CSV table of C-alpha atoms in Angstrom, one decimal:
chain,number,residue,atom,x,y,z
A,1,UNK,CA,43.3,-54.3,61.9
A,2,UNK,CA,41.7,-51.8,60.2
A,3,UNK,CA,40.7,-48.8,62.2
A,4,UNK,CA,37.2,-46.3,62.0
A,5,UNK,CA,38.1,-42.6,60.7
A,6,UNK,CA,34.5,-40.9,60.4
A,7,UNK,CA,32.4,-42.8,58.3
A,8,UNK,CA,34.8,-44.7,56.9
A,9,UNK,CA,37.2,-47.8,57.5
A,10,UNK,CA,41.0,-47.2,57.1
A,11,UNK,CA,43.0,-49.8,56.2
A,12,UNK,CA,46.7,-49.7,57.3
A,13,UNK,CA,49.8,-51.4,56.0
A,14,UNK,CA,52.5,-52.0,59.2
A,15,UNK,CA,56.1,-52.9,58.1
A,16,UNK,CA,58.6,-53.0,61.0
A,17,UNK,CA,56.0,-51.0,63.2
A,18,UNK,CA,55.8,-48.5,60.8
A,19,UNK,CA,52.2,-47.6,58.8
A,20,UNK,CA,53.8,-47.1,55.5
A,21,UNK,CA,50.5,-47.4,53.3
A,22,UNK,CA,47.0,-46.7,54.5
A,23,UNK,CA,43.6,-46.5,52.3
A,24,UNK,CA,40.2,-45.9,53.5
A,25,UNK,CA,37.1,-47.7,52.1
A,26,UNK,CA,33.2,-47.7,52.4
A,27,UNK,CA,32.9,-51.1,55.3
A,28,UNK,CA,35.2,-52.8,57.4
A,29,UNK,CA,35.0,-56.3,55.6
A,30,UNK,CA,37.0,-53.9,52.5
A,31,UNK,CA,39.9,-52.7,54.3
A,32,UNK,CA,40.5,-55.7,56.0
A,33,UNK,CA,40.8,-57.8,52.2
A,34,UNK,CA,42.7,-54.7,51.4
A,35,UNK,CA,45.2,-55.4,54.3
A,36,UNK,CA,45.4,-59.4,53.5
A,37,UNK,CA,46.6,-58.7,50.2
A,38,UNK,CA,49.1,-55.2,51.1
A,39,UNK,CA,50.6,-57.9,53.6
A,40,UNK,CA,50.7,-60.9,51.3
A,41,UNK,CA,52.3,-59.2,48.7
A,42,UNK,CA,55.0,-57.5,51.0
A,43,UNK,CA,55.4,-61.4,52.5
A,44,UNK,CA,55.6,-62.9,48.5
A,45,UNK,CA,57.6,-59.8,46.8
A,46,UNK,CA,59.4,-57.7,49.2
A,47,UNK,CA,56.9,-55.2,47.8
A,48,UNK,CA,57.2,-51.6,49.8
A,49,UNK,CA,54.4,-49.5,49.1
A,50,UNK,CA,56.2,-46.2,49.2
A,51,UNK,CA,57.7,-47.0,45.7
A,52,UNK,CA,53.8,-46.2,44.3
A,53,UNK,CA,54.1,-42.8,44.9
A,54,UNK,CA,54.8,-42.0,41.5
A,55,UNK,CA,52.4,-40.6,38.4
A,56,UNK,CA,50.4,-43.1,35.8
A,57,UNK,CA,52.1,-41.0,33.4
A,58,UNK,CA,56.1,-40.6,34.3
A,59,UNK,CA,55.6,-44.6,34.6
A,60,UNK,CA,53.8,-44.9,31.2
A,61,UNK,CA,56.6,-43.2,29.4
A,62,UNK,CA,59.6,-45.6,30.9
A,63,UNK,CA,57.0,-48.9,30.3
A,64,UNK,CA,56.8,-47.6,26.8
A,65,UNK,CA,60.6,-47.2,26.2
A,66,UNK,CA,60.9,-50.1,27.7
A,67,UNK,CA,58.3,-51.7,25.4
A,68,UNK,CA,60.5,-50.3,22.4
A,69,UNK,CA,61.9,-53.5,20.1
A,70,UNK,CA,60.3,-56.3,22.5
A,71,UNK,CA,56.3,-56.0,21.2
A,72,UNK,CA,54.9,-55.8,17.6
A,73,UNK,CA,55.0,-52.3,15.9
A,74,UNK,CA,51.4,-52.3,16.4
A,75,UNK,CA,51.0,-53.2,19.7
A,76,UNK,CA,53.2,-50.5,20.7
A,77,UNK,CA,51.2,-47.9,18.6
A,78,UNK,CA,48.2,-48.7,20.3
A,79,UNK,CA,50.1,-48.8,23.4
A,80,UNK,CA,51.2,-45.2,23.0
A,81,UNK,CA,47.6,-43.8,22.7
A,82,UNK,CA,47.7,-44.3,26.7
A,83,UNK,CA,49.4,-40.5,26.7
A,84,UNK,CA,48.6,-37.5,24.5
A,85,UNK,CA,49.8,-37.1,21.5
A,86,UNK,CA,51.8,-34.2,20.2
A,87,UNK,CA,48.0,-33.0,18.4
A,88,UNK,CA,46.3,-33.9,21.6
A,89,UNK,CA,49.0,-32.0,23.9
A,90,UNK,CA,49.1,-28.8,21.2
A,91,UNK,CA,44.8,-28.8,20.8
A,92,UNK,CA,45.8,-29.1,17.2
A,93,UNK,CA,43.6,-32.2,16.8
A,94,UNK,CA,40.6,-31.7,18.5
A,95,UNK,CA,40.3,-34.8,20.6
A,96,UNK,CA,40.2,-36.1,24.2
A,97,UNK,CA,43.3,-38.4,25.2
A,98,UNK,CA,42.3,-41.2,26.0
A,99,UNK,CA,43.3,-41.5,29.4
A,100,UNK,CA,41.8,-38.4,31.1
A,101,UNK,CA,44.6,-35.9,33.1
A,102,UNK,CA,43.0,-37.3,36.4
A,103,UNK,CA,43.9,-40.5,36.0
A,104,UNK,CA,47.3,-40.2,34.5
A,105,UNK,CA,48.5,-37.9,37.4
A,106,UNK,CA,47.3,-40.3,40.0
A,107,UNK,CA,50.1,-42.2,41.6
A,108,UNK,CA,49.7,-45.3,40.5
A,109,UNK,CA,49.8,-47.3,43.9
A,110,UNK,CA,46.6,-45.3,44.3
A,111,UNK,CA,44.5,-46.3,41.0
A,112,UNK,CA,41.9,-48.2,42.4
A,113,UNK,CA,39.9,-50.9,40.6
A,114,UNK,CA,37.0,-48.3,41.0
A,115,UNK,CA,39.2,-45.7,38.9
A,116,UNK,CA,39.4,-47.9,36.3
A,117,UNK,CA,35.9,-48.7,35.8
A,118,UNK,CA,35.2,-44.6,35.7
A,119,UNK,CA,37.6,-44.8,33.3
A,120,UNK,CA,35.9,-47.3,31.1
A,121,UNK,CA,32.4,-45.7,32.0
A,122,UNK,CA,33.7,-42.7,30.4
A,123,UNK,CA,35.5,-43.9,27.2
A,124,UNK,CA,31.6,-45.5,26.5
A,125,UNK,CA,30.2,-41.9,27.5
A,126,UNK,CA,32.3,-40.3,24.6
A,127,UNK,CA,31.0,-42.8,22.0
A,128,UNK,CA,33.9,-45.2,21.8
A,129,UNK,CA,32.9,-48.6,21.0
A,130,UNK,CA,33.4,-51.4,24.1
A,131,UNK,CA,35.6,-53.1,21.7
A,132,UNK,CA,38.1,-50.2,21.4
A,133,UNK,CA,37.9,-49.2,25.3
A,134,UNK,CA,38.7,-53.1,26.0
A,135,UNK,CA,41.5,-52.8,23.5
A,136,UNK,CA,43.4,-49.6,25.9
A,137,UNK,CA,41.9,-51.8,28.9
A,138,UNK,CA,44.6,-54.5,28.0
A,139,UNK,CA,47.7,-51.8,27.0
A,140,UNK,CA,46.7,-50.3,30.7
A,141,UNK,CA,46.5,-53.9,31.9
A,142,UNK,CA,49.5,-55.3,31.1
A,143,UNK,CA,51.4,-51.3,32.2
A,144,UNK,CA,50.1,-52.6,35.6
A,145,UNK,CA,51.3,-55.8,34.9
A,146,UNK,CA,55.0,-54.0,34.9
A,147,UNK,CA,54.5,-52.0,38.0
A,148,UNK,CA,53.7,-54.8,39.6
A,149,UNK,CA,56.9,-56.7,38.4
A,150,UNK,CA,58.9,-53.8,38.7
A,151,UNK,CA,57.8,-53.2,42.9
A,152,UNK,CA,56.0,-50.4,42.1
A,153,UNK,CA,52.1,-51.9,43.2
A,154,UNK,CA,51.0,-55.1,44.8
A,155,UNK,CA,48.1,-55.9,42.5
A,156,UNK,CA,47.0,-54.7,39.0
A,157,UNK,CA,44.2,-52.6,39.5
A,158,UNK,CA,42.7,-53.4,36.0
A,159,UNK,CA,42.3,-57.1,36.7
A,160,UNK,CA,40.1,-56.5,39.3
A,161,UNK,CA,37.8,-54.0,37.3
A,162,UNK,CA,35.2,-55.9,35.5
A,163,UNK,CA,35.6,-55.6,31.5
A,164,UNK,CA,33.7,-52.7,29.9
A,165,UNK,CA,29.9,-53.4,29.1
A,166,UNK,CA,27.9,-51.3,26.4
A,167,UNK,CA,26.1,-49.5,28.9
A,168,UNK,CA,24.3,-47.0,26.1
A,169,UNK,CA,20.2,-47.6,25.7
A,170,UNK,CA,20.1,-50.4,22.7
A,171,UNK,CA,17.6,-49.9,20.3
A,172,UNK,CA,16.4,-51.5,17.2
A,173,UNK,CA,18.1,-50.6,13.7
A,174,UNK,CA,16.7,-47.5,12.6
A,175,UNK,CA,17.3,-47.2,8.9
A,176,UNK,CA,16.5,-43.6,6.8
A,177,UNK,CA,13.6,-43.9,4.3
A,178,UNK,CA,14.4,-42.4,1.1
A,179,UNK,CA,12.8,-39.0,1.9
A,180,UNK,CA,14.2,-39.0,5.5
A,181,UNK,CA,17.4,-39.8,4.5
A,182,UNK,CA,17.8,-36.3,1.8
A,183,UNK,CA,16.6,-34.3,4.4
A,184,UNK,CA,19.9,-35.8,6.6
A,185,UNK,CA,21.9,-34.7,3.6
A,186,UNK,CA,20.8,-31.7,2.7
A,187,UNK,CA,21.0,-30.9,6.8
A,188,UNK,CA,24.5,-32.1,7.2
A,189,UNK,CA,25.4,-30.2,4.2
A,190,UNK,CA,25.1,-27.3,6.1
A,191,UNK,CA,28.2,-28.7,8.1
A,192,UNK,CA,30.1,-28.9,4.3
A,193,UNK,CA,29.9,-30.3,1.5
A,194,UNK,CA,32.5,-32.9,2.1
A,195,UNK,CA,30.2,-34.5,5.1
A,196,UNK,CA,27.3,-34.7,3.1
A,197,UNK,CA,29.2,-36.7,0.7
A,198,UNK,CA,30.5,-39.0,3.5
A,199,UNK,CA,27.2,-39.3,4.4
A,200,UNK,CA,25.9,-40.3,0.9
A,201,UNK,CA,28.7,-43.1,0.8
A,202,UNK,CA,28.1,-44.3,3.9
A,203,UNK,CA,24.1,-44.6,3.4
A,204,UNK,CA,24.3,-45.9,-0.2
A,205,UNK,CA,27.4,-48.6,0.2
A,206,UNK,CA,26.8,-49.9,3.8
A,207,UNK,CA,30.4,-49.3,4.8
A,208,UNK,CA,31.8,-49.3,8.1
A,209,UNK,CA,33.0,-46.3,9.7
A,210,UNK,CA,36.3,-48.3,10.6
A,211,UNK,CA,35.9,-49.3,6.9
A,212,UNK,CA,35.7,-46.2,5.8
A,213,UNK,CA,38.6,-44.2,7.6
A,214,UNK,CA,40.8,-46.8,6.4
A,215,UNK,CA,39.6,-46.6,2.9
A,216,UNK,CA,42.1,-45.6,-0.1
A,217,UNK,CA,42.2,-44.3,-3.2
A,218,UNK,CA,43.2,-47.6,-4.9
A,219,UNK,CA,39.6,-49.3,-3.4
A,220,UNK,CA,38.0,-47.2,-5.5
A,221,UNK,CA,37.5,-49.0,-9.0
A,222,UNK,CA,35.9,-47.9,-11.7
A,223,UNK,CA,36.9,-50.6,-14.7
A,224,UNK,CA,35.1,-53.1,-15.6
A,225,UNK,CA,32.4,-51.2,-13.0
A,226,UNK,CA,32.2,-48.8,-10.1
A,227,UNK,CA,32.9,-50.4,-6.9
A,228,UNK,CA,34.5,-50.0,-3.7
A,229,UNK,CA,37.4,-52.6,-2.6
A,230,UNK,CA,36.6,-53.2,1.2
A,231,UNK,CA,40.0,-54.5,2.6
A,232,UNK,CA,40.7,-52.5,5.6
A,233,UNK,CA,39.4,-51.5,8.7
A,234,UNK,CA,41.1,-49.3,11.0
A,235,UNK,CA,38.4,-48.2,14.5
A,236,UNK,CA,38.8,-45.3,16.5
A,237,UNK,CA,41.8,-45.4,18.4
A,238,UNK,CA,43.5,-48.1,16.8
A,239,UNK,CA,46.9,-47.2,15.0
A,240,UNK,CA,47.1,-49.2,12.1
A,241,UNK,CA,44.2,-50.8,9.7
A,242,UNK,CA,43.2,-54.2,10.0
A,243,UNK,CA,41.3,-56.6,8.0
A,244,UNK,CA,37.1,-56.4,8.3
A,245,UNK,CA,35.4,-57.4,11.0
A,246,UNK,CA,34.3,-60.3,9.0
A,247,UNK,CA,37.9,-61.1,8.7
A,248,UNK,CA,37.9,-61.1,4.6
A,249,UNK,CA,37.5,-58.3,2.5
A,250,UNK,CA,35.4,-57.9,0.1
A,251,UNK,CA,33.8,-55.6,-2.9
A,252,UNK,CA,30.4,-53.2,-3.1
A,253,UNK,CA,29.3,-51.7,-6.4
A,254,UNK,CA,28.5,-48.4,-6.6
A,255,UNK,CA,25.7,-46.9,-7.6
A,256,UNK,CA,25.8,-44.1,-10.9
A,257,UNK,CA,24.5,-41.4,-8.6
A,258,UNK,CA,27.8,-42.0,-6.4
A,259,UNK,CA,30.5,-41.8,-9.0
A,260,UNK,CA,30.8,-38.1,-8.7
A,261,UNK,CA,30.9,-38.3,-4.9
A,262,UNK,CA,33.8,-40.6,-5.1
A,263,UNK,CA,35.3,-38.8,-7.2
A,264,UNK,CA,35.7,-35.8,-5.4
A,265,UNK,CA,37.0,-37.3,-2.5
A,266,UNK,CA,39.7,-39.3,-4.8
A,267,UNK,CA,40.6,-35.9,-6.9
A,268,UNK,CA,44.0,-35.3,-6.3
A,269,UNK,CA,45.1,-38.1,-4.4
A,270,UNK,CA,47.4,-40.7,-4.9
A,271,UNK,CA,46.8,-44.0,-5.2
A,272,UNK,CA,47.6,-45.3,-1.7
A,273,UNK,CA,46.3,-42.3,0.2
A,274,UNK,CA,43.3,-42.9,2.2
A,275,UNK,CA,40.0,-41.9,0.5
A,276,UNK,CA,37.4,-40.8,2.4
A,277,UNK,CA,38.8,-37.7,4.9
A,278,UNK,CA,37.9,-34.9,6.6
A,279,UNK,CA,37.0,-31.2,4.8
A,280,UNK,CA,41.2,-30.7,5.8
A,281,UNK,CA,42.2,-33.7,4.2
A,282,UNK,CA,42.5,-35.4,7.1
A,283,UNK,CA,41.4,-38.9,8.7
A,284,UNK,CA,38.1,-39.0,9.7
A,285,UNK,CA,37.6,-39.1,13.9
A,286,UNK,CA,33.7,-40.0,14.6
A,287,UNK,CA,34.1,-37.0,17.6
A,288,UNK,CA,35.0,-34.6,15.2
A,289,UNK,CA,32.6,-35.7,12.5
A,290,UNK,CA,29.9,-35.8,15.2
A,291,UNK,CA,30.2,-32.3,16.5
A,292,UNK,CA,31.0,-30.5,13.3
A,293,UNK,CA,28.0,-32.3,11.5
A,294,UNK,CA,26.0,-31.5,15.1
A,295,UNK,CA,24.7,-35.1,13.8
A,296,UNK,CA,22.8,-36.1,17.3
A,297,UNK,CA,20.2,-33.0,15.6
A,298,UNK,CA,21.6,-33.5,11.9
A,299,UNK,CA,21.0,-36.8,12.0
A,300,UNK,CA,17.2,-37.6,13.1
A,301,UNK,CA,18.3,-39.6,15.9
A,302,UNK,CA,20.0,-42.4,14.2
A,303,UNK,CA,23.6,-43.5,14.6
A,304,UNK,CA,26.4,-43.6,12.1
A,305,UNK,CA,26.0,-47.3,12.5
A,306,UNK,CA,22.4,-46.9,11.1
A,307,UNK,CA,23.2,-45.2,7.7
A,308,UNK,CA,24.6,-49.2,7.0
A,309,UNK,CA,21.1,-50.4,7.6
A,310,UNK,CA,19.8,-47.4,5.7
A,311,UNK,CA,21.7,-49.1,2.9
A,312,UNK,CA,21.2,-52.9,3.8
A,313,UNK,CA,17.3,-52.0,3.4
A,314,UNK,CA,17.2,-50.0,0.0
A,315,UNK,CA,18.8,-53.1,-1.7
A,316,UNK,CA,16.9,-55.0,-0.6
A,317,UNK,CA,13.5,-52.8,-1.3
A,318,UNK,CA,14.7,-52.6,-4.7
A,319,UNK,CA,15.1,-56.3,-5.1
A,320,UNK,CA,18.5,-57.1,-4.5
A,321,UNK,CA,18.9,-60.7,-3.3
A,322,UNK,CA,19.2,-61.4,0.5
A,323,UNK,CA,22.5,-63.5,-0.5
A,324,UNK,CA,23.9,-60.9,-2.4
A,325,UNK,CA,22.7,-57.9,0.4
A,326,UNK,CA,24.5,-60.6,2.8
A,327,UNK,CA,28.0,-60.2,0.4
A,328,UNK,CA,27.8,-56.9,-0.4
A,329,UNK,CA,27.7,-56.4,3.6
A,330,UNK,CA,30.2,-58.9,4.4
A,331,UNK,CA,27.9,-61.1,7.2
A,332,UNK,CA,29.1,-64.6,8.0
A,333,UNK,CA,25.9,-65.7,7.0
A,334,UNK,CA,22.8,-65.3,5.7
A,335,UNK,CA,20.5,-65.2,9.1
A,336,UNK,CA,22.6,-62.0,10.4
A,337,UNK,CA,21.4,-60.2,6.8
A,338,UNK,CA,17.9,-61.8,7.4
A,339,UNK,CA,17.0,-59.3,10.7
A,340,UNK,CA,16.4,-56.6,7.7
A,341,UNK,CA,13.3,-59.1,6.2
A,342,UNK,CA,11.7,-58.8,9.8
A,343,UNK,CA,12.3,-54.9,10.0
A,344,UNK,CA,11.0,-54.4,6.4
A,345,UNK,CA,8.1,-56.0,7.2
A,346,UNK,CA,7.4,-53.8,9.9
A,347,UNK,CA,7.7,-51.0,7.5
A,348,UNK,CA,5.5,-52.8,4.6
A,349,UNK,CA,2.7,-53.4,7.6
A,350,UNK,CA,2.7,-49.8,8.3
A,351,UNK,CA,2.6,-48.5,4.9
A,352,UNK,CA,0.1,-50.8,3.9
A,353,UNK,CA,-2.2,-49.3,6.7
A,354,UNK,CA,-1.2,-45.7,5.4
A,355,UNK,CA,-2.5,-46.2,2.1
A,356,UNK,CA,-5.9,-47.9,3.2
A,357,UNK,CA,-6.2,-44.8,5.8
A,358,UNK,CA,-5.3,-42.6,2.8
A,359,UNK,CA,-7.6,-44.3,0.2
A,360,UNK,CA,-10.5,-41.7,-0.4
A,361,UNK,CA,-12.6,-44.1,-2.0
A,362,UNK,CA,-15.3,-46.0,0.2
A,363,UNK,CA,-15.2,-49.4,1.7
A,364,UNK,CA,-17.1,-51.9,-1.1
A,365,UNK,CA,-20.5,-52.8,0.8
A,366,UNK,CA,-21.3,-55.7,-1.8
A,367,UNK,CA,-22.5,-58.9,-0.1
A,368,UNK,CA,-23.1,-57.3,3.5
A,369,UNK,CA,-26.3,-58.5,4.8
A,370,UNK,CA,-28.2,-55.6,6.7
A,371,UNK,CA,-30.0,-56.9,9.6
């Protein structure tokens, strides 16, 4: 039975007489569950509970040998982004692991389901989308899986730790008007000249960020027309590009005015080199982009996400037809593209009211009837 240490309950594991595992927890009704399934899984798997002693991280590396020629390429790629990298380890790259040093020095018979929801709570924090932390939720799962199966824990933590929720205020789209959205480049321009050009591409072709990391040279066609060849997709921490998000690719045209942008980014490249990068060359990583660019200032508020509504709306101000704004963005259907109508109108009912409030000329007073 559990027993009181201060304010709080301590739970205790008894094999042969012995405490051999003991964890303390917030009420009584906690450490006792905690107890029932210590004991049930010693009873079911033999399992002892000094074997957890060990770090997340000198597991993590035999799983992933393990892991070596029995899952996909893939899987295993996006498996491996569970430790640093050789970038990460050297601070050659710039970015955060993405499980935090607390975490992978904890023993992992004492990662808690708690610990794993801080975990989550702080991949969303850093800007990562919920469907990229679920996608290290499930290489983390099924490591925890393993230790299980190998004696190492009685339970997998991550089961128990509800999925990751987009916890970050959600607002309505907030697309750049023209003049807004020059004053964003000229602004980022400061950062270099090769962000306000991402920027422009971004803002003008309703690309993805996913979309356009994954880019390559190749997408970029210019005969019979400029356009961009939307194929790939490749999120933040993912290892390898996928196919859109629609599941199909597709093709954008290209305005005149963004020729010379693409250009530049394609000068020098080979055809099956990625496109769009970084002032170094590199692939574009939102963290990076976000802190060189300083774009929570740069950026009027907006997201990155927003410079695709920033284009979704100037095609269709200029008369482009919702079916073809609907391709050209790659919705399933027609009622996604549709939201723009309602925040158009919006914008038309407001600028309608500027112009009367502007109008110097005097209301017409024809036909009133003076009493």
């Amino acid at each position: 039975m559990p027993v009181r240490r201060g304010d709080k309950w301590e739970g205790r594991l008894k094999i042969g007489g012995l405490v051999v595992s003991t964890r303390r927890f917030e009420t009584k009704r906690a450490a006792t569950e905690w107890e029932r399934r210590q004991r049930g899984a010693f009873d079911e798997h033999g399992y002892d509970p000094s074997r957890g002693k060990v770090a997340v991280e000198v597991l993590l590396a035999d799983w992933l040998e393990e892991r070596e020629g029995r899952v996909s390429r893939t899987t295993l790629n996006t498996d491996r982004y569970l430790l640093p990298t050789s970038g990460q380890r050297s601070g050659r790259t710039g970015t955060e692991t993405i499980l935090p040093i607390w975490l992978r020095k904890l023993h992992v018979g004492k990662v808690t389901s708690t610990a794993i929801s801080a975990w989550q709570d702080g991949l969303l924090a850093r800007g990562l989308a919920p469907t990229s932390v679920k996608r290290h939720r499930e290489s983390l799962s099924s490591f925890f899986a393993w230790c299980v199966a190998e004696g190492y824990v009685a339970v997998n933590p991550v089961k128990s730790a509800p999925p990751p929720k987009d916890r970050r205020a959600r607002e309505d789209m907030r697309p750049l008007p023209a003049l807004e959205f020059e004053e964003v480049l000229a602004k980022v321009g400061e950062a270099g000249q090769v962000y306000a050009d991402l920027v422009s591409v971004l803002g003008r072709t309703g690309i993805r960020w996913g979309e356009a990391r994954a880019m390559l040279v190749s997408d970029f066609i210019e005969v019979p027309m400029p356009m961009l060849r939307v194929v790939r997709n490749q999120p933040e921490g993912t290892a390898a590009a996928k196919t859109p998000k629609s599941g199909r690719g597709r093709r954008v045209p290209v305005p005149d005015a963004l020729v010379p942008v693409l250009r530049r980014f394609a000068a020098g490249k080979g055809p099956g080199v990625l496109l769009l990068t970084g002032p170094g060359g590199g692939q574009l990583h939102r963290s990076t982009f976000v802190r060189q660019t300083h774009w929570s200032e740069a950026g009027q508020g907006r997201t990155l996400h927003d410079l695709r509504h920033t284009a979704a709306c100037e095609w269709i101000l200029r008369g482009v037809p919702l079916t073809t704004v609907q391709a050209w963005l790659g919705h399933s259907s027609v009622e996604i593209t549709a939201r723009y109508l309602h925040h158009l109108g919006d914008s038309a009912d407001r600028s309608a009211l500027q112009l009367l409030n502007d109008s110097a000329a005097p209301a017409p007073t024809r036909g009133v009837i003076s009493g």
